[in-house]
Tab-separated table of C-alpha atoms in Angstrom:
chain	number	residue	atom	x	y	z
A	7	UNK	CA	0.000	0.000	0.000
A	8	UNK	CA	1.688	3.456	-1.399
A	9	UNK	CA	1.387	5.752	1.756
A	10	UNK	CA	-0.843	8.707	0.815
A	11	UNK	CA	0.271	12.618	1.461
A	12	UNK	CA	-2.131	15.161	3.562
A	13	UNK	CA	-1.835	18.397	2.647
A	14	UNK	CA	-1.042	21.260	5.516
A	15	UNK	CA	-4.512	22.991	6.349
A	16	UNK	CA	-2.490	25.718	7.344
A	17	UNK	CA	-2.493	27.789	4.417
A	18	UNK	CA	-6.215	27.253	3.956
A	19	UNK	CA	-6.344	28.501	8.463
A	20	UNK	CA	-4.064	31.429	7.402
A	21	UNK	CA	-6.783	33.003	5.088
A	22	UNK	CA	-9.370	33.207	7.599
A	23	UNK	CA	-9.220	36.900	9.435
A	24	UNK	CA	-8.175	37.404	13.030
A	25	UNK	CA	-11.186	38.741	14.746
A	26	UNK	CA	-8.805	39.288	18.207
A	27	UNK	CA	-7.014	42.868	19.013
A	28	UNK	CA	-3.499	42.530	17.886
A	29	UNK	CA	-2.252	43.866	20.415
A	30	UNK	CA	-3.800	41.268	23.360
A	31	UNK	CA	-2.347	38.256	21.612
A	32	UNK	CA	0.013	35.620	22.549
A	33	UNK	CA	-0.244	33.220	20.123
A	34	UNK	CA	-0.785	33.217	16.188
A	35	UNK	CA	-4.301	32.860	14.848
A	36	UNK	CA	-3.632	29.872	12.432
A	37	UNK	CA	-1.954	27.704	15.331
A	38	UNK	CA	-5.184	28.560	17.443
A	39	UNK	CA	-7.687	27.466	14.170
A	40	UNK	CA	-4.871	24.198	13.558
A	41	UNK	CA	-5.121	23.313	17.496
A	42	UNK	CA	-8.759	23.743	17.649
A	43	UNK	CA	-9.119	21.616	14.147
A	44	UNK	CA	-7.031	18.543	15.834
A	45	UNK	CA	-9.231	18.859	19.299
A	46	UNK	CA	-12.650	18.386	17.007
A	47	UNK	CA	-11.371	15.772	14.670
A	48	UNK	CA	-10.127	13.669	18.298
A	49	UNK	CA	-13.640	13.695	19.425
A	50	UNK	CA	-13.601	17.407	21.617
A	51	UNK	CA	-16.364	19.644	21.006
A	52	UNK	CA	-16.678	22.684	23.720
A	53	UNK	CA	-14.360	24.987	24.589
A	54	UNK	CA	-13.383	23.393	28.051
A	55	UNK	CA	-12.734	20.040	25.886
A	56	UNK	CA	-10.422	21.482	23.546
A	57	UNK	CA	-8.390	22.899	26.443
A	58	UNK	CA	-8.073	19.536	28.193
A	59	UNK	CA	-7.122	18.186	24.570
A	60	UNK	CA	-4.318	20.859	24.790
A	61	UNK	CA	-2.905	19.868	28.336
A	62	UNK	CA	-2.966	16.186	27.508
A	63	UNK	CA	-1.270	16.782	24.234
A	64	UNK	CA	1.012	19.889	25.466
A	65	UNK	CA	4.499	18.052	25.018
A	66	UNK	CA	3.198	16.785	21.083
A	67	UNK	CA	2.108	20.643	20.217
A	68	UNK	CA	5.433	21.867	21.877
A	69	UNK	CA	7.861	19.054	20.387
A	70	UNK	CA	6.074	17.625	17.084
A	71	UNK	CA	3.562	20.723	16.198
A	72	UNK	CA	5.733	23.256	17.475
A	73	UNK	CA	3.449	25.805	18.816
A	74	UNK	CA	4.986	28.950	20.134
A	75	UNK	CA	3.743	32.400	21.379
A	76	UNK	CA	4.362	35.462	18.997
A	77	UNK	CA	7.634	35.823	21.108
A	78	UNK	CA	8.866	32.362	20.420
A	79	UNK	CA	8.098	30.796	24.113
A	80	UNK	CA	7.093	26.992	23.773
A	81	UNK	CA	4.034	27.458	25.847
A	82	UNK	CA	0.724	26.540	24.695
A	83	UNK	CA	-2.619	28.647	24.411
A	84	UNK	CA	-4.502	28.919	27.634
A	85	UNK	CA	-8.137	28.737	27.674
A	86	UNK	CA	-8.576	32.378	27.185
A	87	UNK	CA	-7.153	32.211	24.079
A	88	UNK	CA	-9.476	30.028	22.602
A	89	UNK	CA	-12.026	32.869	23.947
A	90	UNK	CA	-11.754	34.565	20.200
């Protein structure tokens, strides 16, 4: 069986306009869309779900994903961010 290529949905996420104040945010809008896109397709749907998907999974978006704040500090969104 040939193994099969998945395009990156990030360039399709980067498209869609940042709603949040520029100024107030941490991380980039695309990684918040990606994060929120790998939380729904592992079965989390609410806000409070998606942030327990991202403490469980902290070490793969920090090591594998590589989420990063806008200032380059592996730390991952809090809850607030996913406030939009």
């Amino acid at each position: 069986m040939q193994a099969v290529s998945i395009p990156s949905p990030l360039p399709y996420l980067a498209q869609i306009p940042d709603p949040r104040e520029p100024l107030r945010t941490q991380h980039q809008w695309q990684d918040l869309l990606l994060i929120c896109l790998m939380a729904v397709g592992s079965g989390r749907h609410n806000i409070l779900a998606i942030r327990q998907w991202v403490k469980d999974h902290r070490a793969f978006l920090l090591n594998q994903v590589g989420i990063r704040t806008r200032l380059n500090q592996r730390k991952p969104p809090s809850t607030a961010s996913f406030g939009f």
